[in-house]
Amino acid sequence: MSGFKLLDDSSPRGAADAASRSQGDQPLGLTVHSIPSPARAMDSAARRTGLGRWKMLGVMLVCAAPVVASYFTYYVVRPEGRRNFGELISPQRALPDQASVSLSGQSSTLQALKGQWLLISVAGGACNETCSQHLYLQRQLREGLGKDRDRVDWVWLIPDDTPVPDKLLPALKEATVLRVSSTGLAAWLAPAAGDQLAEHLYVVDPMGNWMMRFPANLDIASAAKAKRDLERLLRASASWDQAGRAAGQTAAQ
C-alpha cells in the first residue's frame, strides 16, 4: 500500500524500534511502604504522655515527702504525748495576695512574707496595752528559740492609718511592721469564738499557711507553753525548712 513502508526488524532502524517497544512493555517497579495507623500513633503518644505525668507526679511526691512527714509527725504522732497549747487551724488558710505598706512607705504584698515561720499580732497603730504586751512576747519568744530564731519573723499587722508612737520604734528594729486593709485581713485571720482579732497571736508556716492560733490574752506565764509549740514546729520542720529571708527586711526603721 502506498504511504506505508514495512520495516524489517533486522534493519538498524527496525532493531531500534523493536528495542523501544520491548522497553515500553516492561512494568514499572514500585516499592510500597505501609502507612502508620492513626489509632496506633495516637495510642503511642497517649502512653508517652501518661508515663511523663507519672514521672512528674513521682518527682513532686519526693519533694513533698519531708513536708508531709514533718506535719504528720506534729499533727498525728506527737512523740511528746502532749496536747498543743495553740489551736491548730483546719483547713489551713493561705497568705492572701493583699497589698501592704511598711512604716517607711515601701509597698509590697503579704505574699512576700512567705519563706519563714511567722509569729503575727494584729493591732491598730496606737498600740494599746494588749498590743504592747504582744509585741514584747513576740520578741521574747523569738529570742528564746536560740539558734532557730532566724527561722522565725515576728510580724505586726496594722489595719488602720494611726501613727505608731515614737517610743515603740526602737523596739521594732527586728520586727516586720506592715499596714494592711482591715477587710482583707479579716477574710484571712479569724479569732476564736467570743474573742477579738487583736487578742491572739497567730502562727504561719514557711509555705504561707496560717496553721495555729494561740489563746487570747497571752501572758508571760502562758508564753512558755507557746514557746514549746514553736520549738516543736521548728523541730518537726528541720529537715525541709532553713533560715530564709532576713528577719525584719520590711521592718520599721
GROMACS .gro file of C-alpha atoms in nm:
model
  253
    1MET     CA    1   0.000   0.000   0.000
    2SER     CA    2   0.125   0.346  -0.088
    3GLY     CA    3   0.230   0.572   0.200
    4PHE     CA    4   0.341   0.291   0.427
    5LYS     CA    5   0.673   0.108   0.436
    6LEU     CA    6   0.725  -0.204   0.638
    7LEU     CA    7   1.046  -0.211   0.838
    8ASP     CA    8   1.244  -0.522   0.877
    9ASP     CA    9   1.343  -0.584   1.236
   10SER     CA   10   1.677  -0.694   1.107
   11SER     CA   11   1.750  -0.346   0.977
   12PRO     CA   12   1.918  -0.095   1.214
   13ARG     CA   13   1.607   0.123   1.240
   14GLY     CA   14   1.381  -0.177   1.289
   15ALA     CA   15   1.604  -0.314   1.560
   16ALA     CA   16   1.588   0.019   1.745
   17ASP     CA   17   1.210   0.032   1.724
   18ALA     CA   18   1.184  -0.323   1.846
   19ALA     CA   19   1.408  -0.246   2.141
   20SER     CA   20   1.198   0.061   2.222
   21ARG     CA   21   0.876  -0.140   2.215
   22SER     CA   22   1.035  -0.404   2.431
   23GLN     CA   23   1.137  -0.148   2.694
   24GLY     CA   24   0.796   0.021   2.694
   25ASP     CA   25   0.625  -0.308   2.768
   26GLN     CA   26   0.820  -0.356   3.094
   27PRO     CA   27   0.609  -0.293   3.411
   28LEU     CA   28   0.720  -0.014   3.649
   29GLY     CA   29   0.893  -0.131   3.963
   30LEU     CA   30   0.731   0.029   4.277
   31THR     CA   31   0.811  -0.021   4.647
   32VAL     CA   32   0.506   0.028   4.867
   33HIS     CA   33   0.565   0.119   5.236
   34SER     CA   34   0.293   0.062   5.489
   35ILE     CA   35   0.125   0.378   5.626
   36PRO     CA   36   0.120   0.403   6.009
   37SER     CA   37  -0.222   0.358   6.163
   38PRO     CA   38  -0.353   0.687   6.311
   39ALA     CA   39  -0.505   0.495   6.602
   40ARG     CA   40  -0.172   0.326   6.677
   41ALA     CA   41   0.016   0.658   6.664
   42MET     CA   42  -0.235   0.823   6.899
   43ASP     CA   43  -0.214   0.529   7.139
   44SER     CA   44   0.167   0.555   7.146
   45ALA     CA   45   0.151   0.930   7.211
   46ALA     CA   46  -0.101   0.876   7.491
   47ARG     CA   47   0.128   0.619   7.655
   48ARG     CA   48   0.424   0.860   7.640
   49THR     CA   49   0.212   1.141   7.788
   50GLY     CA   50   0.084   0.916   8.067
   51LEU     CA   51   0.437   0.800   8.150
   52GLY     CA   52   0.559   1.160   8.163
   53ARG     CA   53   0.280   1.257   8.402
   54TRP     CA   54   0.359   0.966   8.633
   55LYS     CA   55   0.726   1.068   8.638
   56MET     CA   56   0.631   1.428   8.721
   57LEU     CA   57   0.400   1.309   8.998
   58GLY     CA   58   0.681   1.095   9.137
   59VAL     CA   59   0.919   1.391   9.147
   60MET     CA   60   0.655   1.605   9.321
   61LEU     CA   61   0.592   1.334   9.582
   62VAL     CA   62   0.965   1.302   9.653
   63CYS     CA   63   0.994   1.680   9.701
   64ALA     CA   64   0.684   1.697   9.921
   65ALA     CA   65   0.769   1.393  10.133
   66PRO     CA   66   0.973   1.578  10.401
   67VAL     CA   67   0.699   1.838  10.445
   68VAL     CA   68   0.426   1.575  10.468
   69ALA     CA   69   0.634   1.368  10.712
   70SER     CA   70   0.701   1.664  10.942
   71TYR     CA   71   0.335   1.763  10.954
   72PHE     CA   72   0.232   1.401  11.011
   73THR     CA   73   0.478   1.382  11.298
   74TYR     CA   74   0.350   1.702  11.455
   75TYR     CA   75  -0.022   1.655  11.399
   76VAL     CA   76  -0.059   1.278  11.432
   77VAL     CA   77   0.235   1.106  11.601
   78ARG     CA   78   0.324   1.380  11.853
   79PRO     CA   79   0.605   1.192  12.029
   80GLU     CA   80   0.584   1.415  12.337
   81GLY     CA   81   0.234   1.281  12.401
   82ARG     CA   82   0.101   1.625  12.499
   83ARG     CA   83  -0.173   1.845  12.366
   84ASN     CA   84  -0.093   2.162  12.179
   85PHE     CA   85  -0.125   2.486  12.366
   86GLY     CA   86  -0.212   2.665  12.043
   87GLU     CA   87  -0.520   2.574  11.840
   88LEU     CA   88  -0.449   2.407  11.506
   89ILE     CA   89  -0.633   2.564  11.213
   90SER     CA   90  -0.812   2.323  10.980
   91PRO     CA   91  -0.827   2.375  10.694
   92GLN     CA   92  -0.523   2.596  10.683
   93ARG     CA   93  -0.558   2.935  10.516
   94ALA     CA   94  -0.301   3.057  10.263
   95LEU     CA   95  -0.149   3.404  10.276
   96PRO     CA   96  -0.363   3.635  10.062
   97ASP     CA   97  -0.216   3.839   9.780
   98GLN     CA   98  -0.302   4.152   9.974
   99ALA     CA   99  -0.128   4.488   9.943
  100SER     CA  100   0.083   4.604  10.238
  101VAL     CA  101   0.290   4.912  10.321
  102SER     CA  102   0.578   4.930  10.567
  103LEU     CA  103   0.620   5.218  10.812
  104SER     CA  104   0.886   5.357  10.580
  105GLY     CA  105   0.634   5.365  10.292
  106GLN     CA  106   0.761   5.062  10.099
  107SER     CA  107   0.479   4.886   9.912
  108SER     CA  108   0.457   4.508   9.888
  109THR     CA  109   0.209   4.223   9.944
  110LEU     CA  110   0.163   3.974  10.224
  111GLN     CA  111   0.283   3.706   9.982
  112ALA     CA  112   0.634   3.850  10.027
  113LEU     CA  113   0.632   3.713  10.383
  114LYS     CA  114   0.649   3.352  10.260
  115GLY     CA  115   0.968   3.160  10.328
  116GLN     CA  116   0.982   3.199  10.707
  117TRP     CA  117   0.778   3.091  11.005
  118LEU     CA  118   0.572   3.394  11.111
  119LEU     CA  119   0.453   3.492  11.460
  120ILE     CA  120   0.185   3.753  11.392
  121SER     CA  121  -0.002   4.006  11.604
  122VAL     CA  122  -0.276   4.241  11.486
  123ALA     CA  123  -0.344   4.582  11.639
  124GLY     CA  124  -0.411   4.943  11.548
  125GLY     CA  125  -0.124   5.187  11.517
  126ALA     CA  126  -0.199   5.348  11.853
  127CYS     CA  127  -0.097   5.013  12.013
  128ASN     CA  128  -0.289   4.972  12.339
  129GLU     CA  129  -0.177   4.769  12.639
  130THR     CA  130  -0.262   4.433  12.478
  131CYS     CA  131  -0.069   4.531  12.167
  132SER     CA  132   0.238   4.630  12.369
  133GLN     CA  133   0.222   4.302  12.562
  134HIS     CA  134   0.202   4.102  12.238
  135LEU     CA  135   0.495   4.285  12.081
  136TYR     CA  136   0.704   4.217  12.389
  137LEU     CA  137   0.608   3.848  12.395
  138GLN     CA  138   0.672   3.811  12.020
  139ARG     CA  139   1.025   3.942  12.062
  140GLN     CA  140   1.090   3.728  12.372
  141LEU     CA  141   0.951   3.413  12.211
  142ARG     CA  142   1.167   3.459  11.905
  143GLU     CA  143   1.481   3.531  12.108
  144GLY     CA  144   1.408   3.227  12.324
  145LEU     CA  145   1.439   2.999  12.020
  146GLY     CA  146   1.817   3.037  12.026
  147LYS     CA  147   1.986   2.913  11.709
  148ASP     CA  148   1.647   2.878  11.540
  149ARG     CA  149   1.550   3.241  11.591
  150ASP     CA  150   1.639   3.330  11.232
  151ARG     CA  151   1.377   3.085  11.106
  152VAL     CA  152   1.100   3.297  11.260
  153ASP     CA  153   0.988   3.652  11.184
  154TRP     CA  154   0.773   3.844  11.428
  155VAL     CA  155   0.516   4.048  11.244
  156TRP     CA  156   0.283   4.330  11.348
  157LEU     CA  157  -0.005   4.390  11.108
  158ILE     CA  158  -0.173   4.732  11.145
  159PRO     CA  159  -0.524   4.757  10.995
  160ASP     CA  160  -0.553   5.138  11.022
  161ASP     CA  161  -0.364   5.461  10.945
  162THR     CA  162  -0.298   5.568  11.303
  163PRO     CA  163   0.067   5.672  11.355
  164VAL     CA  164   0.281   5.436  11.561
  165PRO     CA  165   0.409   5.602  11.883
  166ASP     CA  166   0.772   5.711  11.850
  167LYS     CA  167   0.861   5.540  12.177
  168LEU     CA  168   0.786   5.200  12.018
  169LEU     CA  169   1.009   5.239  11.713
  170PRO     CA  170   1.343   5.144  11.878
  171ALA     CA  171   1.191   4.814  11.997
  172LEU     CA  172   1.066   4.731  11.645
  173LYS     CA  173   1.400   4.723  11.465
  174GLU     CA  174   1.385   4.346  11.416
  175ALA     CA  175   1.010   4.333  11.360
  176THR     CA  176   0.819   4.335  11.033
  177VAL     CA  177   0.555   4.606  11.066
  178LEU     CA  178   0.301   4.641  10.785
  179ARG     CA  179  -0.017   4.836  10.728
  180VAL     CA  180  -0.287   4.628  10.562
  181SER     CA  181  -0.655   4.651  10.477
  182SER     CA  182  -0.876   4.555  10.771
  183THR     CA  183  -1.126   4.394  10.532
  184GLY     CA  184  -0.867   4.173  10.365
  185LEU     CA  185  -0.714   4.083  10.700
  186ALA     CA  186  -1.048   3.975  10.845
  187ALA     CA  187  -1.103   3.750  10.543
  188TRP     CA  188  -0.779   3.564  10.624
  189LEU     CA  189  -0.720   3.554  11.002
  190ALA     CA  190  -1.000   3.490  11.249
  191PRO     CA  191  -1.028   3.500  11.629
  192ALA     CA  192  -1.175   3.225  11.844
  193ALA     CA  193  -1.547   3.250  11.916
  194GLY     CA  194  -1.617   3.538  12.152
  195ASP     CA  195  -1.270   3.694  12.109
  196GLN     CA  196  -1.133   3.981  11.904
  197LEU     CA  197  -0.876   3.955  11.624
  198ALA     CA  198  -0.626   4.165  11.822
  199GLU     CA  199  -0.641   3.933  12.127
  200HIS     CA  200  -0.447   3.645  11.967
  201LEU     CA  201  -0.104   3.566  11.829
  202TYR     CA  202  -0.109   3.371  11.500
  203VAL     CA  203   0.144   3.126  11.350
  204VAL     CA  204   0.202   3.096  10.973
  205ASP     CA  205   0.429   2.828  10.823
  206PRO     CA  206   0.702   2.897  10.561
  207MET     CA  207   0.467   2.792  10.279
  208GLY     CA  208   0.238   3.078  10.375
  209ASN     CA  209  -0.035   2.883  10.553
  210TRP     CA  210  -0.195   3.014  10.872
  211MET     CA  211  -0.193   2.695  11.078
  212MET     CA  212  -0.211   2.788  11.451
  213ARG     CA  213  -0.372   3.041  11.683
  214PHE     CA  214  -0.258   3.095  12.042
  215PRO     CA  215  -0.521   3.158  12.311
  216ALA     CA  216  -0.643   3.512  12.365
  217ASN     CA  217  -0.461   3.750  12.600
  218LEU     CA  218  -0.136   3.555  12.618
  219ASP     CA  219   0.072   3.650  12.922
  220ILE     CA  220   0.424   3.579  13.041
  221ALA     CA  221   0.320   3.266  13.233
  222SER     CA  222   0.143   3.106  12.936
  223ALA     CA  223   0.409   3.222  12.688
  224ALA     CA  224   0.627   2.928  12.796
  225LYS     CA  225   0.363   2.691  12.658
  226ALA     CA  226   0.354   2.886  12.332
  227LYS     CA  227   0.732   2.859  12.312
  228ARG     CA  228   0.711   2.480  12.342
  229ASP     CA  229   0.469   2.471  12.049
  230LEU     CA  230   0.704   2.684  11.839
  231GLU     CA  231   1.001   2.463  11.928
  232ARG     CA  232   0.810   2.152  11.829
  233LEU     CA  233   0.705   2.307  11.498
  234LEU     CA  234   1.063   2.406  11.419
  235ARG     CA  235   1.194   2.066  11.521
  236ALA     CA  236   0.936   1.885  11.307
  237SER     CA  237   1.021   2.101  11.003
  238ALA     CA  238   1.400   2.100  11.045
  239SER     CA  239   1.452   1.859  10.753
  240TRP     CA  240   1.299   2.094  10.494
  241ASP     CA  241   1.296   2.446  10.640
  242GLN     CA  242   1.603   2.659  10.692
  243ALA     CA  243   1.650   3.025  10.773
  244GLY     CA  244   1.544   3.209  10.458
  245ARG     CA  245   1.461   3.576  10.431
  246ALA     CA  246   1.650   3.812  10.656
  247ALA     CA  247   1.428   3.877  10.955
  248GLY     CA  248   1.276   4.222  10.959
  249GLN     CA  249   1.366   4.309  10.598
  250THR     CA  250   1.048   4.514  10.575
  251ALA     CA  251   1.063   4.629  10.934
  252ALA     CA  252   1.022   4.982  11.058
  253GLN     CA  253   1.346   5.173  11.062
   0.00000   0.00000   0.00000
